[in-house]
Every structure is written in C-alpha cells, then in structure tokens.
Amino acid sequence: MSVASAKSKLYDSAAAALAGLVADGQTLAVGGFGLCGIPEALIAALRDSGVKGLTVISNNAGVDGFGLGQLLATRQIRKMISSYVGENKEFERQYLGGELELEFNPQGTLAERLRAGGAGIPAFFTATGYGTVVAEGKETRQIDGRWYVLETALRADVALVKAWKADKAGNLVFRKTARNFNPVCAMAGKVCVAEVEEVVGIGQIDPDHVHLPGIYVDRIVHNPHPEKRIEQRTIRQPEGN
C-alpha cells in the first residue's frame, strides 16, 4: 500500500501522494516565494506524472530548470496566475511567443484571492490596481469617495505546499519566511498535499505552535533533505574592502 494505514495521511513518496489526484486540465495552487518554501519533491513528481494543460496559481514560476520551471520546460503548464515571473527566461519566451497564458496579479491581491477562496468568500473589493491594466474588464465601484476593483476568489483542484514539520494528523509548522504563500494555497485547494522535512507523532506539536490545522491537509510526504536552492545569492563584503 502507498500509505501506512487506511486512515493515515502519510504517503511513501511524492509520486504516491499525487497518485489519483492530478489530471490533465486541472488548476493547482503551489506554495513558495521564489525558490523559498517550494514543494520540490511534489513539483518533480508532478513533472514525472506527465499531466498537462495545467493552470498553476503561484507567486512566481521558479527558475529555469528548477521548481515550476521544470513544468514550463516540459510544456505541462497552459496558464499561470502569478505575481512575479522575472527570474525565468523560458517563461518569458513562452509568454512573448503566445505559447503561455498569464494572469498577472499584484502580490497582495494574489494572496487575498487565495485566502478568500479558502474562506468561501466569492469576491472582494480592493483599491490596488485601480486605474491600471490590472483593472481592465473588471467591475469597479466608488466607496466612501475612493475607487475599488472587484477581484474574484481563487480555488484550486489540488494544492501543493511545503512545510517544515507535520504531525501525522497533518497539522503544519512552517519555518520563518518559507511560510509565505503556503497556508493560503493550502486553504484554497479542494485537496491539499503537504511536503515536509520532519514528521512527528500526534501531540508532539504544541497546539499554540500550529500554523495550519490538519483539517486543511489531506496527504503528507516526507522529504527530509530538500535541495533548497538559493534564487539569488548575495554576500556582504568584509568591512574595509
């Protein structure tokens, strides 16, 4: 069996965790910011699954050859719903060549659209983007003398997220800035698969330390040694140089 028991959320591998969940034409919400907090093993397993025609909701599209960039290289992504995509040359080439659809979002708007989707809120008004191309084709409304843009919520068929630690019930703890978009992606997914570095027994995480309750997490895969590439490495020069 792929799971430890009939009721366990823990799967033997990323491929097993995705089995029976992913399919052509789905919408996926994928956590991460740059290369920080991305579900590396799950993205690689998604690539190996061969599913195509995907719409991917993610802050960015990784870099060439890593993260979601792997799925661009194999042409498995049909559309990106993103905030920043400037680190990926293949993304640029496909978009400018008309091979890839793109829905741009201000970063805060993207986060709130995912949060709204998870909270069951169909849409919300925000001042961000009013008077720009972001507002084109969208309803606008003046409230208390200020103009706002109506943004719709985002929901995904499957959410793929990365956490530092999970217990066997799926309660998650994120580490520092690697939390980023992961919680809202998890909540916006109809089904959520979490890749984690540590798995502990139920009761071994202080309830006050839980960042995302296990009710949002359906499957867990243990990846104790992720690569964790640095997107742009900068080094401070020694004083006096």
GROMACS .gro file of N, CA, C and O in nm, residues 152-228:
model
  308
  152THR      N    1  -1.205   3.844  -0.794
  152THR     CA    2  -1.270   3.718  -0.760
  152THR      C    3  -1.175   3.627  -0.683
  152THR      O    4  -1.053   3.636  -0.696
  153ALA      N    5  -1.233   3.538  -0.604
  153ALA     CA    6  -1.155   3.443  -0.526
  153ALA      C    7  -1.093   3.337  -0.618
  153ALA      O    8  -1.138   3.315  -0.730
  154LEU      N    9  -0.989   3.273  -0.568
  154LEU     CA   10  -0.924   3.164  -0.641
  154LEU      C   11  -0.941   3.034  -0.564
  154LEU      O   12  -0.920   3.028  -0.443
  155ARG      N   13  -0.980   2.930  -0.638
  155ARG     CA   14  -0.988   2.795  -0.583
  155ARG      C   15  -0.908   2.702  -0.673
  155ARG      O   16  -0.896   2.725  -0.793
  156ALA      N   17  -0.854   2.596  -0.616
  156ALA     CA   18  -0.773   2.502  -0.692
  156ALA      C   19  -0.824   2.360  -0.671
  156ALA      O   20  -0.876   2.326  -0.564
  157ASP      N   21  -0.806   2.278  -0.774
  157ASP     CA   22  -0.840   2.136  -0.760
  157ASP      C   23  -0.747   2.069  -0.660
  157ASP      O   24  -0.790   1.987  -0.578
  158VAL      N   25  -0.618   2.105  -0.668
  158VAL     CA   26  -0.517   2.045  -0.580
  158VAL      C   27  -0.421   2.155  -0.535
  158VAL      O   28  -0.381   2.239  -0.615
  159ALA      N   29  -0.386   2.156  -0.407
  159ALA     CA   30  -0.284   2.246  -0.355
  159ALA      C   31  -0.160   2.165  -0.318
  159ALA      O   32  -0.172   2.059  -0.256
  160LEU      N   33  -0.044   2.215  -0.358
  160LEU     CA   34   0.083   2.153  -0.323
  160LEU      C   35   0.161   2.253  -0.238
  160LEU      O   36   0.191   2.364  -0.284
  161VAL      N   37   0.192   2.215  -0.115
  161VAL     CA   38   0.257   2.310  -0.024
  161VAL      C   39   0.378   2.246   0.043
  161VAL      O   40   0.395   2.124   0.042
  162LYS      N   41   0.461   2.332   0.100
  162LYS     CA   42   0.583   2.287   0.170
  162LYS      C   43   0.580   2.342   0.312
  162LYS      O   44   0.558   2.461   0.333
  163ALA      N   45   0.605   2.253   0.409
  163ALA     CA   46   0.615   2.295   0.548
  163ALA      C   47   0.743   2.236   0.608
  163ALA      O   48   0.804   2.146   0.551
  164TRP      N   49   0.780   2.287   0.723
  164TRP     CA   50   0.897   2.234   0.793
  164TRP      C   51   0.862   2.105   0.867
  164TRP      O   52   0.928   2.003   0.854
  165LYS      N   53   0.750   2.109   0.941
  165LYS     CA   54   0.717   1.996   1.027
  165LYS      C   55   0.567   1.967   1.019
  165LYS      O   56   0.485   2.058   1.005
  166ALA      N   57   0.533   1.839   1.031
  166ALA     CA   58   0.393   1.798   1.039
  166ALA      C   59   0.380   1.687   1.141
  166ALA      O   60   0.473   1.608   1.161
  167ASP      N   61   0.265   1.681   1.208
  167ASP     CA   62   0.235   1.560   1.281
  167ASP      C   63   0.150   1.471   1.191
  167ASP      O   64   0.115   1.509   1.079
  168LYS      N   65   0.121   1.353   1.237
  168LYS     CA   66   0.054   1.256   1.150
  168LYS      C   67  -0.092   1.290   1.123
  168LYS      O   68  -0.156   1.228   1.038
  169ALA      N   69  -0.144   1.391   1.193
  169ALA     CA   70  -0.278   1.440   1.165
  169ALA      C   71  -0.278   1.550   1.060
  169ALA      O   72  -0.383   1.596   1.017
  170GLY      N   73  -0.157   1.593   1.019
  170GLY     CA   74  -0.147   1.695   0.915
  170GLY      C   75  -0.134   1.836   0.965
  170GLY      O   76  -0.131   1.930   0.885
  171ASN      N   77  -0.125   1.856   1.097
  171ASN     CA   78  -0.100   1.990   1.150
  171ASN      C   79   0.039   2.034   1.107
  171ASN      O   80   0.136   1.959   1.122
  172LEU      N   81   0.050   2.156   1.054
  172LEU     CA   82   0.175   2.200   0.993
  172LEU      C   83   0.239   2.315   1.070
  172LEU      O   84   0.171   2.403   1.122
  173VAL      N   85   0.373   2.313   1.068
  173VAL     CA   86   0.453   2.424   1.119
  173VAL      C   87   0.547   2.467   1.006
  173VAL      O   88   0.617   2.384   0.949
  174PHE      N   89   0.545   2.595   0.974
  174PHE     CA   90   0.633   2.649   0.870
  174PHE      C   91   0.753   2.716   0.937
  174PHE      O   92   0.746   2.759   1.052
  175ARG      N   93   0.863   2.726   0.862
  175ARG     CA   94   0.984   2.784   0.919
  175ARG      C   95   1.012   2.920   0.857
  175ARG      O   96   1.039   2.931   0.738
  176LYS      N   97   1.000   3.023   0.939
  176LYS     CA   98   1.035   3.160   0.901
  176LYS      C   99   0.968   3.201   0.769
  176LYS      O  100   0.850   3.177   0.749
  177THR      N  101   1.045   3.261   0.676
  177THR     CA  102   0.983   3.316   0.555
  177THR      C  103   0.935   3.208   0.459
  177THR      O  104   0.866   3.240   0.361
  178ALA      N  105   0.968   3.082   0.484
  178ALA     CA  106   0.918   2.975   0.399
  178ALA      C  107   0.769   2.953   0.416
  178ALA      O  108   0.709   2.877   0.341
  179ARG      N  109   0.708   3.023   0.511
  179ARG     CA  110   0.562   3.014   0.524
  179ARG      C  111   0.495   3.079   0.404
  179ARG      O  112   0.405   3.022   0.345
  180ASN      N  113   0.536   3.198   0.370
  180ASN     CA  114   0.488   3.280   0.257
  180ASN      C  115   0.347   3.243   0.208
  180ASN      O  116   0.250   3.256   0.282
  181PHE      N  117   0.334   3.196   0.083
  181PHE     CA  118   0.202   3.169   0.025
  181PHE      C  119   0.147   3.032   0.062
  181PHE      O  120   0.035   2.997   0.022
  182ASN      N  121   0.223   2.951   0.134
  182ASN     CA  122   0.182   2.814   0.158
  182ASN      C  123   0.048   2.798   0.231
  182ASN      O  124  -0.037   2.720   0.187
  183PRO      N  125   0.023   2.869   0.342
  183PRO     CA  126  -0.106   2.850   0.409
  183PRO      C  127  -0.227   2.885   0.324
  183PRO      O  128  -0.326   2.811   0.323
  184VAL      N  129  -0.220   2.996   0.251
  184VAL     CA  130  -0.337   3.034   0.171
  184VAL      C  131  -0.356   2.940   0.052
  184VAL      O  132  -0.470   2.913   0.010
  185CYS      N  133  -0.246   2.888  -0.004
  185CYS     CA  134  -0.260   2.788  -0.110
  185CYS      C  135  -0.327   2.663  -0.056
  185CYS      O  136  -0.417   2.606  -0.121
  186ALA      N  137  -0.285   2.621   0.062
  186ALA     CA  138  -0.343   2.500   0.122
  186ALA      C  139  -0.494   2.516   0.142
  186ALA      O  140  -0.572   2.425   0.112
  187MET      N  141  -0.535   2.631   0.192
  187MET     CA  142  -0.676   2.653   0.222
  187MET      C  143  -0.760   2.666   0.096
  187MET      O  144  -0.879   2.635   0.095
  188ALA      N  145  -0.698   2.711  -0.013
  188ALA     CA  146  -0.772   2.731  -0.138
  188ALA      C  147  -0.789   2.602  -0.218
  188ALA      O  148  -0.867   2.598  -0.312
  189GLY      N  149  -0.717   2.497  -0.182
  189GLY     CA  150  -0.725   2.373  -0.257
  189GLY      C  151  -0.838   2.283  -0.209
  189GLY      O  152  -0.863   2.271  -0.089
  190LYS      N  153  -0.906   2.219  -0.303
  190LYS     CA  154  -1.007   2.119  -0.264
  190LYS      C  155  -0.940   2.001  -0.195
  190LYS      O  156  -0.996   1.939  -0.106
  191VAL      N  157  -0.818   1.969  -0.241
  191VAL     CA  158  -0.735   1.866  -0.179
  191VAL      C  159  -0.596   1.926  -0.162
  191VAL      O  160  -0.548   1.996  -0.250
  192CYS      N  161  -0.533   1.900  -0.048
  192CYS     CA  162  -0.401   1.957  -0.022
  192CYS      C  163  -0.300   1.847   0.009
  192CYS      O  164  -0.326   1.760   0.093
  193VAL      N  165  -0.184   1.854  -0.058
  193VAL     CA  166  -0.074   1.763  -0.032
  193VAL      C  167   0.041   1.846   0.024
  193VAL      O  168   0.083   1.944  -0.038
  194ALA      N  169   0.092   1.807   0.139
  194ALA     CA  170   0.200   1.882   0.205
  194ALA      C  171   0.329   1.801   0.204
  194ALA      O  172   0.330   1.684   0.244
  195GLU      N  173   0.436   1.865   0.159
  195GLU     CA  174   0.571   1.808   0.165
  195GLU      C  175   0.640   1.866   0.287
  195GLU      O  176   0.644   1.988   0.304
  196VAL      N  177   0.695   1.780   0.372
  196VAL     CA  178   0.751   1.828   0.498
  196VAL      C  179   0.888   1.766   0.523
  196VAL      O  180   0.920   1.658   0.474
  197GLU      N  181   0.969   1.835   0.603
  197GLU     CA  182   1.102   1.787   0.636
  197GLU      C  183   1.104   1.698   0.759
  197GLU      O  184   1.192   1.613   0.772
  198GLU      N  185   1.008   1.718   0.848
  198GLU     CA  186   1.000   1.636   0.968
  198GLU      C  187   0.857   1.589   0.990
  198GLU      O  188   0.763   1.665   0.965
  199VAL      N  189   0.842   1.465   1.035
  199VAL     CA  190   0.711   1.412   1.072
  199VAL      C  191   0.720   1.363   1.216
  199VAL      O  192   0.810   1.286   1.251
  200VAL      N  193   0.628   1.410   1.299
  200VAL     CA  194   0.626   1.370   1.440
  200VAL      C  195   0.490   1.311   1.474
  200VAL      O  196   0.394   1.321   1.397
  201GLY      N  197   0.481   1.251   1.591
  201GLY     CA  198   0.356   1.191   1.634
  201GLY      C  199   0.253   1.295   1.673
  201GLY      O  200   0.285   1.410   1.703
  202ILE      N  201   0.128   1.252   1.673
  202ILE     CA  202   0.019   1.341   1.714
  202ILE      C  203   0.039   1.379   1.860
  202ILE      O  204   0.068   1.295   1.946
  203GLY      N  205   0.029   1.508   1.889
  203GLY     CA  206   0.050   1.559   2.024
  203GLY      C  207   0.189   1.612   2.049
  203GLY      O  208   0.214   1.674   2.152
  204GLN      N  209   0.280   1.591   1.951
  204GLN     CA  210   0.417   1.637   1.970
  204GLN      C  211   0.440   1.781   1.921
  204GLN      O  212   0.549   1.834   1.938
  205ILE      N  213   0.338   1.841   1.862
  205ILE     CA  214   0.343   1.983   1.827
  205ILE      C  215   0.250   2.058   1.922
  205ILE      O  216   0.131   2.025   1.933
  206ASP      N  217   0.305   2.155   1.992
  206ASP     CA  218   0.224   2.238   2.081
  206ASP      C  219   0.112   2.302   1.999
  206ASP      O  220   0.139   2.362   1.895
  207PRO      N  221  -0.014   2.290   2.041
  207PRO     CA  222  -0.123   2.350   1.965
  207PRO      C  223  -0.103   2.498   1.934
  207PRO      O  224  -0.145   2.545   1.828
  208ASP      N  225  -0.037   2.569   2.024
  208ASP     CA  226  -0.012   2.711   2.001
  208ASP      C  227   0.092   2.735   1.893
  208ASP      O  228   0.108   2.847   1.845
  209HIS      N  229   0.164   2.630   1.852
  209HIS     CA  230   0.268   2.644   1.750
  209HIS      C  231   0.222   2.598   1.612
  209HIS      O  232   0.299   2.605   1.516
  210VAL      N  233   0.099   2.552   1.603
  210VAL     CA  234   0.046   2.507   1.473
  210VAL      C  235   0.014   2.628   1.386
  210VAL      O  236  -0.061   2.716   1.426
  211HIS      N  237   0.072   2.634   1.268
  211HIS     CA  238   0.045   2.743   1.175
  211HIS      C  239  -0.073   2.713   1.083
  211HIS      O  240  -0.142   2.804   1.040
  212LEU      N  241  -0.091   2.585   1.050
  212LEU     CA  242  -0.203   2.545   0.964
  212LEU      C  243  -0.263   2.417   1.020
  212LEU      O  244  -0.194   2.315   1.027
  213PRO      N  245  -0.389   2.419   1.058
  213PRO     CA  246  -0.451   2.299   1.116
  213PRO      C  247  -0.461   2.185   1.015
  213PRO      O  248  -0.476   2.207   0.894
  214GLY      N  249  -0.454   2.064   1.066
  214GLY     CA  250  -0.456   1.946   0.981
  214GLY      C  251  -0.585   1.927   0.904
  214GLY      O  252  -0.588   1.847   0.809
  215ILE      N  253  -0.691   1.997   0.939
  215ILE     CA  254  -0.817   1.985   0.865
  215ILE      C  255  -0.800   2.025   0.719
  215ILE      O  256  -0.874   1.980   0.631
  216TYR      N  257  -0.698   2.108   0.692
  216TYR     CA  258  -0.674   2.154   0.555
  216TYR      C  259  -0.582   2.061   0.476
  216TYR      O  260  -0.563   2.080   0.356
  217VAL      N  261  -0.521   1.964   0.542
  217VAL     CA  262  -0.418   1.881   0.478
  217VAL      C  263  -0.469   1.737   0.463
  217VAL      O  264  -0.508   1.674   0.560
  218ASP      N  265  -0.467   1.688   0.340
  218ASP     CA  266  -0.519   1.555   0.311
  218ASP      C  267  -0.411   1.449   0.301
  218ASP      O  268  -0.432   1.334   0.337
  219ARG      N  269  -0.293   1.487   0.248
  219ARG     CA  270  -0.186   1.392   0.229
  219ARG      C  271  -0.053   1.458   0.267
  219ARG      O  272  -0.035   1.578   0.247
  220ILE      N  273   0.039   1.375   0.318
  220ILE     CA  274   0.171   1.423   0.360
  220ILE      C  275   0.277   1.336   0.296
  220ILE      O  276   0.262   1.213   0.288
  221VAL      N  277   0.384   1.399   0.250
  221VAL     CA  278   0.501   1.325   0.202
  221VAL      C  279   0.624   1.378   0.275
  221VAL      O  280   0.642   1.499   0.291
  222HIS      N  281   0.708   1.286   0.321
  222HIS     CA  282   0.826   1.322   0.398
  222HIS      C  283   0.945   1.338   0.304
  222HIS      O  284   0.984   1.244   0.236
  223ASN      N  285   1.003   1.458   0.302
  223ASN     CA  286   1.124   1.484   0.224
  223ASN      C  287   1.226   1.547   0.318
  223ASN      O  288   1.234   1.670   0.330
  224PRO      N  289   1.306   1.466   0.387
  224PRO     CA  290   1.394   1.518   0.492
  224PRO      C  291   1.513   1.598   0.443
  224PRO      O  292   1.573   1.672   0.520
  225HIS      N  293   1.548   1.584   0.315
  225HIS     CA  294   1.668   1.652   0.266
  225HIS      C  295   1.640   1.727   0.135
  225HIS      O  296   1.694   1.692   0.030
  226PRO      N  297   1.555   1.831   0.139
  226PRO     CA  298   1.530   1.908   0.017
  226PRO      C  299   1.655   1.985  -0.025
  226PRO      O  300   1.742   2.016   0.057
  227GLU      N  301   1.662   2.016  -0.153
  227GLU     CA  302   1.781   2.085  -0.205
  227GLU      C  303   1.789   2.229  -0.157
  227GLU      O  304   1.896   2.281  -0.128
  228LYS      N  305   1.676   2.298  -0.153
  228LYS     CA  306   1.669   2.436  -0.104
  228LYS      C  307   1.766   2.528  -0.178
  228LYS      O  308   1.853   2.590  -0.116
   0.00000   0.00000   0.00000
